[in-house]
Amino acid sequence: MEWSTLSTEIAQPGAYMLKSELIEKIAEQNPHLYERDVEAISNAILDTITTALARGDRVELRGFGGFPVKKREARTGRNPRNGAEVAVSEKVVPVFKTSRDMHHRLNPRDS
């Protein structure tokens, strides 16, 4: 299934889709699959992406976007309640960058 078949609706600002709603929608569009099978497939995909990111690998889904990991250096932060300095440890965080195709679908006037 292509990403373009998942939704033809324009997203409303502030709207979001839960994982259960995504599974339900995919199951509706593929009546030959049971919802529990769609859920198992979705979980397998997400677990594989999570494992790859934990290893420090970049995950790229053509036509959708990429998930590189970035390293944030250790720094000194401030507690917002009292202004006290707090040591913030080094972190590795996933980021998301849309593909060119996804960017054009989300921003059709930029084309």
CSV table of N, CA and C in Angstrom, one decimal:
chain,number,residue,atom,x,y,z
A,1,MET,N,0.8,-1.2,0.0
A,1,MET,CA,0.0,0.0,0.0
A,1,MET,C,0.9,1.2,0.0
A,2,GLU,N,0.5,2.2,-0.8
A,2,GLU,CA,1.3,3.5,-0.8
A,2,GLU,C,0.8,4.4,0.2
A,3,TRP,N,1.7,5.3,0.7
A,3,TRP,CA,1.3,6.3,1.7
A,3,TRP,C,0.1,7.2,1.2
A,4,SER,N,0.0,7.4,-0.1
A,4,SER,CA,-1.0,8.3,-0.6
A,4,SER,C,-2.4,7.7,-0.4
A,5,THR,N,-2.5,6.4,-0.3
A,5,THR,CA,-3.8,5.7,-0.2
A,5,THR,C,-4.3,5.8,1.3
A,6,LEU,N,-3.4,6.1,2.2
A,6,LEU,CA,-3.9,6.1,3.6
A,6,LEU,C,-4.8,7.2,3.9
A,7,SER,N,-4.6,8.4,3.3
A,7,SER,CA,-5.5,9.5,3.6
A,7,SER,C,-5.6,10.5,2.4
A,8,THR,N,-6.8,10.9,2.1
A,8,THR,CA,-6.9,11.9,1.0
A,8,THR,C,-7.5,13.1,1.7
A,9,GLU,N,-7.6,13.1,3.0
A,9,GLU,CA,-8.2,14.3,3.7
A,9,GLU,C,-7.1,15.2,4.0
A,10,ILE,N,-7.4,16.5,4.1
A,10,ILE,CA,-6.4,17.5,4.5
A,10,ILE,C,-6.5,17.6,6.1
A,11,ALA,N,-5.4,17.6,6.7
A,11,ALA,CA,-5.4,17.6,8.2
A,11,ALA,C,-5.8,18.9,8.7
A,12,GLN,N,-6.5,18.9,9.8
A,12,GLN,CA,-6.9,20.1,10.5
A,12,GLN,C,-5.8,20.5,11.5
A,13,PRO,N,-5.5,21.8,11.6
A,13,PRO,CA,-4.4,22.1,12.6
A,13,PRO,C,-4.8,21.6,14.0
A,14,GLY,N,-3.9,21.0,14.7
A,14,GLY,CA,-4.2,20.5,16.1
A,14,GLY,C,-4.8,19.1,16.1
A,15,ALA,N,-5.2,18.6,14.9
A,15,ALA,CA,-5.8,17.2,14.9
A,15,ALA,C,-4.7,16.2,14.9
A,16,TYR,N,-5.0,15.0,15.4
A,16,TYR,CA,-4.0,13.9,15.4
A,16,TYR,C,-4.7,12.6,15.3
A,17,MET,N,-4.0,11.6,14.9
A,17,MET,CA,-4.5,10.3,14.7
A,17,MET,C,-3.8,9.3,15.7
A,18,LEU,N,-4.6,8.6,16.5
A,18,LEU,CA,-4.1,7.6,17.4
A,18,LEU,C,-3.7,6.3,16.6
A,19,LYS,N,-2.8,5.6,17.2
A,19,LYS,CA,-2.4,4.3,16.6
A,19,LYS,C,-3.5,3.4,16.3
A,20,SER,N,-4.5,3.3,17.2
A,20,SER,CA,-5.6,2.5,17.1
A,20,SER,C,-6.5,2.9,15.9
A,21,GLU,N,-6.6,4.3,15.7
A,21,GLU,CA,-7.3,4.8,14.5
A,21,GLU,C,-6.6,4.5,13.2
A,22,LEU,N,-5.3,4.5,13.2
A,22,LEU,CA,-4.6,4.2,12.0
A,22,LEU,C,-4.8,2.7,11.6
A,23,ILE,N,-4.7,1.9,12.6
A,23,ILE,CA,-4.9,0.4,12.4
A,23,ILE,C,-6.3,0.2,11.9
A,24,GLU,N,-7.3,0.9,12.5
A,24,GLU,CA,-8.7,0.7,12.0
A,24,GLU,C,-8.9,1.1,10.6
A,25,LYS,N,-8.2,2.3,10.2
A,25,LYS,CA,-8.4,2.8,8.9
A,25,LYS,C,-7.7,1.9,7.8
A,26,ILE,N,-6.5,1.3,8.2
A,26,ILE,CA,-5.8,0.4,7.3
A,26,ILE,C,-6.7,-0.9,7.1
A,27,ALA,N,-7.3,-1.4,8.2
A,27,ALA,CA,-8.1,-2.6,8.2
A,27,ALA,C,-9.3,-2.3,7.3
A,28,GLU,N,-9.9,-1.1,7.4
A,28,GLU,CA,-11.1,-0.8,6.5
A,28,GLU,C,-10.7,-0.8,5.1
A,29,GLN,N,-9.5,-0.3,4.7
A,29,GLN,CA,-9.1,-0.2,3.3
A,29,GLN,C,-8.6,-1.5,2.8
A,30,ASN,N,-8.4,-2.5,3.7
A,30,ASN,CA,-7.9,-3.8,3.3
A,30,ASN,C,-8.8,-4.9,3.9
A,31,PRO,N,-10.1,-5.0,3.4
A,31,PRO,CA,-11.0,-6.0,4.1
A,31,PRO,C,-10.6,-7.4,4.1
A,32,HIS,N,-9.5,-7.8,3.3
A,32,HIS,CA,-9.0,-9.2,3.3
A,32,HIS,C,-8.1,-9.4,4.6
A,33,LEU,N,-7.8,-8.4,5.3
A,33,LEU,CA,-7.0,-8.5,6.5
A,33,LEU,C,-7.8,-8.3,7.8
A,34,TYR,N,-7.5,-9.1,8.8
A,34,TYR,CA,-8.1,-9.0,10.1
A,34,TYR,C,-7.5,-7.8,10.8
A,35,GLU,N,-8.2,-7.1,11.6
A,35,GLU,CA,-7.7,-6.0,12.3
A,35,GLU,C,-6.5,-6.4,13.2
A,36,ARG,N,-6.6,-7.6,13.8
A,36,ARG,CA,-5.5,-8.0,14.7
A,36,ARG,C,-4.2,-8.3,13.9
A,37,ASP,N,-4.4,-8.7,12.6
A,37,ASP,CA,-3.2,-8.9,11.8
A,37,ASP,C,-2.6,-7.5,11.4
A,38,VAL,N,-3.4,-6.5,11.1
A,38,VAL,CA,-2.9,-5.2,10.8
A,38,VAL,C,-2.2,-4.6,12.0
A,39,GLU,N,-2.7,-4.9,13.2
A,39,GLU,CA,-2.1,-4.4,14.5
A,39,GLU,C,-0.7,-5.1,14.6
A,40,ALA,N,-0.7,-6.4,14.4
A,40,ALA,CA,0.6,-7.1,14.5
A,40,ALA,C,1.6,-6.6,13.5
A,41,ILE,N,1.2,-6.3,12.3
A,41,ILE,CA,2.1,-5.8,11.3
A,41,ILE,C,2.6,-4.4,11.7
A,42,SER,N,1.7,-3.5,12.1
A,42,SER,CA,2.0,-2.2,12.6
A,42,SER,C,3.0,-2.2,13.7
A,43,ASN,N,2.8,-3.1,14.7
A,43,ASN,CA,3.7,-3.2,15.9
A,43,ASN,C,5.1,-3.7,15.4
A,44,ALA,N,5.1,-4.6,14.5
A,44,ALA,CA,6.4,-5.1,14.0
A,44,ALA,C,7.1,-4.0,13.3
A,45,ILE,N,6.5,-3.2,12.5
A,45,ILE,CA,7.1,-2.1,11.8
A,45,ILE,C,7.7,-1.1,12.8
A,46,LEU,N,6.8,-0.7,13.7
A,46,LEU,CA,7.3,0.3,14.7
A,46,LEU,C,8.4,-0.3,15.6
A,47,ASP,N,8.3,-1.5,16.0
A,47,ASP,CA,9.4,-2.1,16.8
A,47,ASP,C,10.7,-2.2,16.0
A,48,THR,N,10.6,-2.5,14.7
A,48,THR,CA,11.8,-2.5,13.9
A,48,THR,C,12.5,-1.1,13.7
A,49,ILE,N,11.6,-0.1,13.5
A,49,ILE,CA,12.1,1.3,13.5
A,49,ILE,C,12.8,1.7,14.8
A,50,THR,N,12.1,1.4,15.9
A,50,THR,CA,12.6,1.7,17.2
A,50,THR,C,14.0,1.0,17.5
A,51,THR,N,14.1,-0.2,17.1
A,51,THR,CA,15.3,-1.0,17.3
A,51,THR,C,16.5,-0.3,16.5
A,52,ALA,N,16.2,0.0,15.2
A,52,ALA,CA,17.2,0.6,14.4
A,52,ALA,C,17.6,2.0,14.9
A,53,LEU,N,16.7,2.8,15.4
A,53,LEU,CA,17.0,4.1,16.0
A,53,LEU,C,17.9,3.9,17.2
A,54,ALA,N,17.5,2.9,18.0
A,54,ALA,CA,18.3,2.7,19.3
A,54,ALA,C,19.7,2.3,18.9
A,55,ARG,N,20.0,1.6,17.8
A,55,ARG,CA,21.3,1.3,17.4
A,55,ARG,C,22.1,2.5,16.8
A,56,GLY,N,21.3,3.6,16.5
A,56,GLY,CA,21.9,4.8,15.9
A,56,GLY,C,21.8,4.8,14.4
A,57,ASP,N,21.0,3.9,13.9
A,57,ASP,CA,20.8,3.9,12.4
A,57,ASP,C,19.8,4.9,12.0
A,58,ARG,N,19.9,5.3,10.7
A,58,ARG,CA,18.9,6.2,10.1
A,58,ARG,C,17.9,5.3,9.5
A,59,VAL,N,16.6,5.7,9.7
A,59,VAL,CA,15.5,4.9,9.0
A,59,VAL,C,14.9,5.8,8.0
A,60,GLU,N,14.8,5.3,6.8
A,60,GLU,CA,14.2,6.1,5.7
A,60,GLU,C,13.0,5.4,5.1
A,61,LEU,N,11.9,6.1,5.0
A,61,LEU,CA,10.7,5.5,4.3
A,61,LEU,C,10.5,6.3,3.1
A,62,ARG,N,10.8,5.8,1.9
A,62,ARG,CA,10.7,6.6,0.7
A,62,ARG,C,9.3,7.1,0.5
A,63,GLY,N,9.3,8.4,0.1
A,63,GLY,CA,8.0,9.0,-0.1
A,63,GLY,C,7.3,9.5,1.1
A,64,PHE,N,7.9,9.2,2.3
A,64,PHE,CA,7.3,9.7,3.6
A,64,PHE,C,8.3,10.5,4.3
A,65,GLY,N,9.5,10.0,4.6
A,65,GLY,CA,10.5,10.8,5.3
A,65,GLY,C,11.5,9.9,6.0
A,66,GLY,N,12.4,10.6,6.7
A,66,GLY,CA,13.5,9.9,7.3
A,66,GLY,C,13.6,10.2,8.8
A,67,PHE,N,14.1,9.3,9.6
A,67,PHE,CA,14.3,9.4,11.0
A,67,PHE,C,15.8,9.3,11.3
A,68,PRO,N,16.5,10.3,11.2
A,68,PRO,CA,17.9,10.2,11.7
A,68,PRO,C,17.9,10.4,13.2
A,69,VAL,N,19.0,10.0,13.9
A,69,VAL,CA,19.2,10.3,15.3
A,69,VAL,C,20.2,11.4,15.4
A,70,LYS,N,20.0,12.3,16.4
A,70,LYS,CA,21.0,13.3,16.7
A,70,LYS,C,21.4,13.3,18.1
A,71,LYS,N,22.7,13.6,18.3
A,71,LYS,CA,23.2,13.6,19.7
A,71,LYS,C,23.2,15.0,20.2
A,72,ARG,N,22.6,15.2,21.4
A,72,ARG,CA,22.6,16.5,22.1
A,72,ARG,C,23.6,16.4,23.2
A,73,GLU,N,24.5,17.3,23.1
A,73,GLU,CA,25.6,17.4,24.1
A,73,GLU,C,25.1,17.7,25.5
A,74,ALA,N,25.9,17.3,26.5
A,74,ALA,CA,25.6,17.6,27.9
A,74,ALA,C,25.6,19.1,28.0
A,75,ARG,N,24.8,19.7,28.9
A,75,ARG,CA,24.8,21.1,29.1
A,75,ARG,C,24.3,21.5,30.5
A,76,THR,N,24.3,22.7,30.8
A,76,THR,CA,23.8,23.2,32.0
A,76,THR,C,22.5,23.9,31.7
A,77,GLY,N,21.4,23.4,32.4
A,77,GLY,CA,20.1,24.0,32.2
A,77,GLY,C,19.6,24.7,33.4
A,78,ARG,N,18.4,25.2,33.4
A,78,ARG,CA,17.9,25.9,34.6
A,78,ARG,C,16.5,25.3,34.9
A,79,ASN,N,16.3,25.2,36.2
A,79,ASN,CA,15.0,24.8,36.7
A,79,ASN,C,14.1,25.9,36.6
A,80,PRO,N,13.0,25.8,35.8
A,80,PRO,CA,12.1,26.9,35.6
A,80,PRO,C,11.4,27.4,36.8
A,81,ARG,N,11.2,26.6,37.9
A,81,ARG,CA,10.5,27.0,39.1
A,81,ARG,C,11.4,28.0,39.9
A,82,ASN,N,12.7,27.6,40.1
A,82,ASN,CA,13.5,28.4,41.0
A,82,ASN,C,14.7,29.0,40.4
A,83,GLY,N,15.0,28.7,39.1
A,83,GLY,CA,16.1,29.3,38.4
A,83,GLY,C,17.4,28.6,38.7
A,84,ALA,N,17.4,27.6,39.5
A,84,ALA,CA,18.7,26.9,39.9
A,84,ALA,C,19.3,26.2,38.7
A,85,GLU,N,20.6,26.1,38.6
A,85,GLU,CA,21.3,25.4,37.6
A,85,GLU,C,21.1,23.9,37.8
A,86,VAL,N,20.9,23.2,36.6
A,86,VAL,CA,20.7,21.8,36.7
A,86,VAL,C,21.6,21.2,35.6
A,87,ALA,N,22.3,20.1,35.9
A,87,ALA,CA,23.1,19.4,34.8
A,87,ALA,C,22.2,18.6,34.0
A,88,VAL,N,22.2,18.8,32.7
A,88,VAL,CA,21.4,18.0,31.7
A,88,VAL,C,22.4,17.1,31.0
A,89,SER,N,22.2,15.8,31.1
A,89,SER,CA,23.1,14.8,30.5
A,89,SER,C,23.0,14.8,29.0
A,90,GLU,N,24.0,14.2,28.3
A,90,GLU,CA,24.0,14.0,26.9
A,90,GLU,C,22.8,13.1,26.5
A,91,LYS,N,22.2,13.4,25.4
A,91,LYS,CA,21.0,12.6,25.0
A,91,LYS,C,21.1,12.3,23.5
A,92,VAL,N,20.5,11.2,23.1
A,92,VAL,CA,20.4,10.9,21.7
A,92,VAL,C,18.8,10.9,21.4
A,93,VAL,N,18.5,11.7,20.4
A,93,VAL,CA,17.0,11.9,20.1
A,93,VAL,C,16.7,11.7,18.7
A,94,PRO,N,15.6,11.1,18.4
A,94,PRO,CA,15.2,10.9,17.0
A,94,PRO,C,14.6,12.2,16.5
A,95,VAL,N,14.8,12.5,15.2
A,95,VAL,CA,14.2,13.7,14.5
A,95,VAL,C,13.5,13.2,13.3
A,96,PHE,N,12.6,13.9,12.7
A,96,PHE,CA,11.9,13.5,11.5
A,96,PHE,C,12.0,14.6,10.5
A,97,LYS,N,12.4,14.2,9.3
A,97,LYS,CA,12.5,15.1,8.2
A,97,LYS,C,11.6,14.5,7.0
A,98,THR,N,10.7,15.3,6.6
A,98,THR,CA,9.8,14.8,5.6
A,98,THR,C,10.5,14.6,4.2
A,99,SER,N,10.0,13.7,3.4
A,99,SER,CA,10.5,13.6,2.1
A,99,SER,C,10.1,14.8,1.2
A,100,ARG,N,10.7,15.0,0.1
A,100,ARG,CA,10.3,16.0,-0.8
A,100,ARG,C,8.8,15.8,-1.2
A,101,ASP,N,8.4,14.6,-1.5
A,101,ASP,CA,7.1,14.3,-1.9
A,101,ASP,C,6.1,14.6,-0.8
A,102,MET,N,6.4,14.2,0.4
A,102,MET,CA,5.5,14.5,1.5
A,102,MET,C,5.4,16.0,1.8
A,103,HIS,N,6.5,16.7,1.7
A,103,HIS,CA,6.5,18.2,1.8
A,103,HIS,C,5.6,18.9,0.8
A,104,HIS,N,5.7,18.4,-0.4
A,104,HIS,CA,4.8,19.0,-1.5
A,104,HIS,C,3.3,18.6,-1.3
A,105,ARG,N,3.1,17.5,-0.7
A,105,ARG,CA,1.7,17.1,-0.5
A,105,ARG,C,1.1,17.9,0.7
A,106,LEU,N,1.9,18.2,1.7
A,106,LEU,CA,1.5,19.0,2.8
A,106,LEU,C,1.4,20.5,2.5
A,107,ASN,N,2.3,21.0,1.5
A,107,ASN,CA,2.4,22.4,1.2
A,107,ASN,C,2.2,22.5,-0.3
A,108,PRO,N,1.1,22.3,-0.9
A,108,PRO,CA,0.9,22.2,-2.4
A,108,PRO,C,1.2,23.6,-3.0
A,109,ARG,N,1.1,24.7,-2.3
A,109,ARG,CA,1.4,26.0,-2.9
A,109,ARG,C,2.9,26.2,-3.1
A,110,ASP,N,3.8,25.5,-2.4
A,110,ASP,CA,5.2,25.6,-2.5
A,110,ASP,C,5.8,25.0,-3.7
A,111,SER,N,5.0,24.2,-4.4
A,111,SER,CA,5.5,23.5,-5.6
A,111,SER,C,5.9,24.3,-6.7
